[in-house]
Amino acid sequence: MSSIKVAVRCRPWTKDDKLGVHMIQNGEEEGEINLLNSDYSTKRFAFSYSWWTAFNWKHHAKSDLNICEDMPITNQTDVFKALGPKIKAELYDGNAIVLFAYGLSGSGKTFTVFGMDAVDNPVSWFHQPTPHDMWGLFPALAYELFQDKQDGWKITMKYFQNVVDIVRDLMSPTGEERMYKEGMRKDQDGFMDIEWCSSAQLNSWDDLRKTFLTANARKAIAPTQFNHQSTRGHCIMVLDVTMPDAEDPTMKKRGRIYVCDLAGTEPAGDIVYATYKKVIMPDGTEEQKYTGPHKDQKKTKELQEQGKKINLSLSEMAQFFMKMAEAFKKKKLKPGMTIPGCNSYFLCKFLKDTLLQSKTYLFCAIRPEVEYLKYTFATLGFAKNASVVQLAPKKATTACTPAERKLLAQLEQMKQELEAAKKAAAEGGGGGGGGGEGPAAAPS
């Protein structure tokens, strides 16, 4: 059995306010969050990881400055060091990995799993040919994956977005859309797939970043008061990695990564279509400052209607985690079982059976300000249900075809011949000196 690993990360400040959270990492996989300046009866939450990234507190914090000073900053490199090697090993062992990003819009969900991802931002990860300190967990992991890639490996990618009742194929040149239930089927390993969505084979790191750059430009986004580039739907990217099994040349391992970057959890009635202006801070950093609702109220009404469906799908997912937690506590959560219900909306219908048999990492994003405590409390409640669950991950394997076995055998023979040639050259290439009894030179 494998527990769901929960990491809670607090983003930088966006407005002047009192401090609402105290983030503590007591040891490896021993994180703690304490609510400050709060009236909630539950003020302490324990998770695997508790990360403070609010580096700009000196510009905005109006209370508890000593606590802000004492909390170490967790950067992108720290996140990868904590989880990257572990996730990579699990992937190479043939596991399905779910990276699940949850929280309020603008709280840093996308930043943790991807890093900067705006198409017009030169720092966005897909614009970087080599590692960058602003990369999120996935690009740092994927870069190493392509450096490790060997003969016989096959890597493919799907990327799609659920907007209300439709699925938009972000890999399609036209951004093709269909009703969310269409083409949703389990594959031979029991993992859900959307059969009609495009799949691209990737041969290199450059293939991945160029493919993602083009696809990401097709996402539905809009400015809200929580985020100047709020994703208006759940985005899921699936990276499928098929590798020869070193212990059994007749079989292949199949690992996969599901990066689930969910829409924001804020109630639909709270959302407004927003306007922003760029502000340069005293230290030279830039911030997007919310200036108020857009004057066209129809824009806000459209977002709120969209938000209602997002809320319902997220509520169903929260219910699913609650049911998993209850089943686990009653010792009824068994390998291969399914959770009844939770099929009304795309998110849970697509993910629920996959989550039950994957190595799952839940990244919850929160804000430091007291003003957002009601959202922080709700996010931590969701995370608490997930943190108690233990799952039974399922490794996927498939038999090599006769053609693949023949090709792998030929590659292995070529490697052996190359090694033998190198060894012979080394033994015969001492050079210089008198005629001893060394090996004769090969004929030219």
PDB file of N, CA and C in Angstrom, residues 148-188:
ATOM      1  N   ASP A 148      17.771  10.369 -19.867  1.00  0.00           N
ATOM      2  CA  ASP A 148      17.912   8.942 -19.551  1.00  0.00           C
ATOM      3  C   ASP A 148      17.407   8.026 -20.665  1.00  0.00           C
ATOM      4  N   LYS A 149      16.640   8.580 -21.600  1.00  0.00           N
ATOM      5  CA  LYS A 149      15.971   7.789 -22.634  1.00  0.00           C
ATOM      6  C   LYS A 149      16.970   6.893 -23.379  1.00  0.00           C
ATOM      7  N   GLN A 150      16.592   5.620 -23.551  1.00  0.00           N
ATOM      8  CA  GLN A 150      17.465   4.633 -24.190  1.00  0.00           C
ATOM      9  C   GLN A 150      16.786   4.010 -25.400  1.00  0.00           C
ATOM     10  N   ASP A 151      17.535   3.185 -26.112  1.00  0.00           N
ATOM     11  CA  ASP A 151      16.974   2.452 -27.247  1.00  0.00           C
ATOM     12  C   ASP A 151      15.788   1.611 -26.778  1.00  0.00           C
ATOM     13  N   GLY A 152      14.741   1.610 -27.561  1.00  0.00           N
ATOM     14  CA  GLY A 152      13.568   0.811 -27.221  1.00  0.00           C
ATOM     15  C   GLY A 152      12.536   1.551 -26.399  1.00  0.00           C
ATOM     16  N   TRP A 153      12.829   2.783 -25.949  1.00  0.00           N
ATOM     17  CA  TRP A 153      11.864   3.573 -25.187  1.00  0.00           C
ATOM     18  C   TRP A 153      10.915   4.279 -26.145  1.00  0.00           C
ATOM     19  N   LYS A 154       9.667   4.403 -25.737  1.00  0.00           N
ATOM     20  CA  LYS A 154       8.682   5.170 -26.497  1.00  0.00           C
ATOM     21  C   LYS A 154       7.952   6.110 -25.541  1.00  0.00           C
ATOM     22  N   ILE A 155       7.933   7.390 -25.874  1.00  0.00           N
ATOM     23  CA  ILE A 155       7.300   8.398 -25.016  1.00  0.00           C
ATOM     24  C   ILE A 155       6.242   9.120 -25.832  1.00  0.00           C
ATOM     25  N   THR A 156       5.009   9.132 -25.330  1.00  0.00           N
ATOM     26  CA  THR A 156       3.912   9.820 -26.010  1.00  0.00           C
ATOM     27  C   THR A 156       3.213  10.771 -25.042  1.00  0.00           C
ATOM     28  N   MET A 157       2.467  11.716 -25.604  1.00  0.00           N
ATOM     29  CA  MET A 157       1.836  12.760 -24.784  1.00  0.00           C
ATOM     30  C   MET A 157       0.427  13.052 -25.278  1.00  0.00           C
ATOM     31  N   LYS A 158      -0.492  13.222 -24.328  1.00  0.00           N
ATOM     32  CA  LYS A 158      -1.818  13.788 -24.576  1.00  0.00           C
ATOM     33  C   LYS A 158      -2.003  14.985 -23.650  1.00  0.00           C
ATOM     34  N   TYR A 159      -2.796  15.958 -24.102  1.00  0.00           N
ATOM     35  CA  TYR A 159      -3.019  17.155 -23.282  1.00  0.00           C
ATOM     36  C   TYR A 159      -4.397  17.709 -23.642  1.00  0.00           C
ATOM     37  N   PHE A 160      -5.276  17.787 -22.653  1.00  0.00           N
ATOM     38  CA  PHE A 160      -6.638  18.242 -22.927  1.00  0.00           C
ATOM     39  C   PHE A 160      -7.170  19.040 -21.748  1.00  0.00           C
ATOM     40  N   GLN A 161      -8.246  19.787 -21.997  1.00  0.00           N
ATOM     41  CA  GLN A 161      -8.856  20.645 -20.983  1.00  0.00           C
ATOM     42  C   GLN A 161     -10.350  20.381 -20.927  1.00  0.00           C
ATOM     43  N   ASN A 162     -10.870  20.242 -19.721  1.00  0.00           N
ATOM     44  CA  ASN A 162     -12.312  20.118 -19.513  1.00  0.00           C
ATOM     45  C   ASN A 162     -12.879  21.501 -19.200  1.00  0.00           C
ATOM     46  N   VAL A 163     -13.736  22.008 -20.072  1.00  0.00           N
ATOM     47  CA  VAL A 163     -14.392  23.302 -19.866  1.00  0.00           C
ATOM     48  C   VAL A 163     -15.891  23.045 -19.828  1.00  0.00           C
ATOM     49  N   VAL A 164     -16.492  23.172 -18.645  1.00  0.00           N
ATOM     50  CA  VAL A 164     -17.911  22.908 -18.400  1.00  0.00           C
ATOM     51  C   VAL A 164     -18.230  21.462 -18.835  1.00  0.00           C
ATOM     52  N   ASP A 165     -18.990  21.265 -19.924  1.00  0.00           N
ATOM     53  CA  ASP A 165     -19.411  19.928 -20.311  1.00  0.00           C
ATOM     54  C   ASP A 165     -18.657  19.372 -21.514  1.00  0.00           C
ATOM     55  N   ILE A 166     -17.609  20.061 -21.921  1.00  0.00           N
ATOM     56  CA  ILE A 166     -16.873  19.596 -23.095  1.00  0.00           C
ATOM     57  C   ILE A 166     -15.420  19.306 -22.727  1.00  0.00           C
ATOM     58  N   VAL A 167     -14.756  18.537 -23.609  1.00  0.00           N
ATOM     59  CA  VAL A 167     -13.316  18.331 -23.526  1.00  0.00           C
ATOM     60  C   VAL A 167     -12.696  18.972 -24.757  1.00  0.00           C
ATOM     61  N   ARG A 168     -11.708  19.812 -24.539  1.00  0.00           N
ATOM     62  CA  ARG A 168     -10.977  20.446 -25.633  1.00  0.00           C
ATOM     63  C   ARG A 168      -9.627  19.759 -25.774  1.00  0.00           C
ATOM     64  N   ASP A 169      -9.370  19.209 -26.961  1.00  0.00           N
ATOM     65  CA  ASP A 169      -8.093  18.571 -27.234  1.00  0.00           C
ATOM     66  C   ASP A 169      -7.071  19.653 -27.556  1.00  0.00           C
ATOM     67  N   LEU A 170      -6.207  19.942 -26.595  1.00  0.00           N
ATOM     68  CA  LEU A 170      -5.227  21.015 -26.776  1.00  0.00           C
ATOM     69  C   LEU A 170      -4.137  20.639 -27.771  1.00  0.00           C
ATOM     70  N   MET A 171      -4.040  19.352 -28.102  1.00  0.00           N
ATOM     71  CA  MET A 171      -3.046  18.892 -29.075  1.00  0.00           C
ATOM     72  C   MET A 171      -3.566  19.004 -30.509  1.00  0.00           C
ATOM     73  N   SER A 172      -4.853  19.162 -30.659  1.00  0.00           N
ATOM     74  CA  SER A 172      -5.448  19.259 -31.983  1.00  0.00           C
ATOM     75  C   SER A 172      -5.165  20.646 -32.574  1.00  0.00           C
ATOM     76  N   PRO A 173      -4.788  20.720 -33.848  1.00  0.00           N
ATOM     77  CA  PRO A 173      -4.517  22.032 -34.466  1.00  0.00           C
ATOM     78  C   PRO A 173      -5.698  22.989 -34.393  1.00  0.00           C
ATOM     79  N   THR A 174      -6.911  22.439 -34.352  1.00  0.00           N
ATOM     80  CA  THR A 174      -8.112  23.275 -34.302  1.00  0.00           C
ATOM     81  C   THR A 174      -8.697  23.384 -32.891  1.00  0.00           C
ATOM     82  N   GLY A 175      -8.035  22.761 -31.895  1.00  0.00           N
ATOM     83  CA  GLY A 175      -8.599  22.752 -30.545  1.00  0.00           C
ATOM     84  C   GLY A 175      -9.946  22.043 -30.531  1.00  0.00           C
ATOM     85  N   GLU A 176     -10.008  20.876 -31.154  1.00  0.00           N
ATOM     86  CA  GLU A 176     -11.270  20.146 -31.301  1.00  0.00           C
ATOM     87  C   GLU A 176     -11.949  19.931 -29.952  1.00  0.00           C
ATOM     88  N   GLU A 177     -13.287  20.099 -29.946  1.00  0.00           N
ATOM     89  CA  GLU A 177     -14.069  19.934 -28.723  1.00  0.00           C
ATOM     90  C   GLU A 177     -15.169  18.903 -28.939  1.00  0.00           C
ATOM     91  N   ARG A 178     -15.386  18.065 -27.908  1.00  0.00           N
ATOM     92  CA  ARG A 178     -16.497  17.116 -27.918  1.00  0.00           C
ATOM     93  C   ARG A 178     -17.087  17.036 -26.522  1.00  0.00           C
ATOM     94  N   MET A 179     -18.284  16.460 -26.421  1.00  0.00           N
ATOM     95  CA  MET A 179     -18.902  16.262 -25.109  1.00  0.00           C
ATOM     96  C   MET A 179     -17.994  15.374 -24.253  1.00  0.00           C
ATOM     97  N   TYR A 180     -17.963  15.640 -22.957  1.00  0.00           N
ATOM     98  CA  TYR A 180     -16.934  15.044 -22.104  1.00  0.00           C
ATOM     99  C   TYR A 180     -17.011  13.527 -21.984  1.00  0.00           C
ATOM    100  N   LYS A 181     -18.197  12.928 -22.199  1.00  0.00           N
ATOM    101  CA  LYS A 181     -18.311  11.465 -22.061  1.00  0.00           C
ATOM    102  C   LYS A 181     -17.873  10.727 -23.323  1.00  0.00           C
ATOM    103  N   GLU A 182     -17.739  11.452 -24.430  1.00  0.00           N
ATOM    104  CA  GLU A 182     -17.459  10.790 -25.700  1.00  0.00           C
ATOM    105  C   GLU A 182     -16.039  10.215 -25.721  1.00  0.00           C
ATOM    106  N   GLY A 183     -15.929   8.953 -26.070  1.00  0.00           N
ATOM    107  CA  GLY A 183     -14.629   8.320 -26.236  1.00  0.00           C
ATOM    108  C   GLY A 183     -13.880   8.037 -24.949  1.00  0.00           C
ATOM    109  N   MET A 184     -14.546   8.143 -23.799  1.00  0.00           N
ATOM    110  CA  MET A 184     -13.873   7.870 -22.528  1.00  0.00           C
ATOM    111  C   MET A 184     -13.936   6.375 -22.242  1.00  0.00           C
ATOM    112  N   ARG A 185     -12.777   5.714 -22.287  1.00  0.00           N
ATOM    113  CA  ARG A 185     -12.723   4.264 -22.118  1.00  0.00           C
ATOM    114  C   ARG A 185     -11.509   3.891 -21.261  1.00  0.00           C
ATOM    115  N   LYS A 186     -11.617   2.754 -20.590  1.00  0.00           N
ATOM    116  CA  LYS A 186     -10.460   2.224 -19.871  1.00  0.00           C
ATOM    117  C   LYS A 186      -9.557   1.488 -20.862  1.00  0.00           C
ATOM    118  N   ASP A 187      -8.241   1.649 -20.689  1.00  0.00           N
ATOM    119  CA  ASP A 187      -7.315   0.919 -21.546  1.00  0.00           C
ATOM    120  C   ASP A 187      -7.100  -0.494 -20.989  1.00  0.00           C
ATOM    121  N   GLN A 188      -6.185  -1.235 -21.613  1.00  0.00           N
ATOM    122  CA  GLN A 188      -5.994  -2.635 -21.220  1.00  0.00           C
ATOM    123  C   GLN A 188      -5.454  -2.783 -19.798  1.00  0.00           C
TER     124      GLN A 188
END
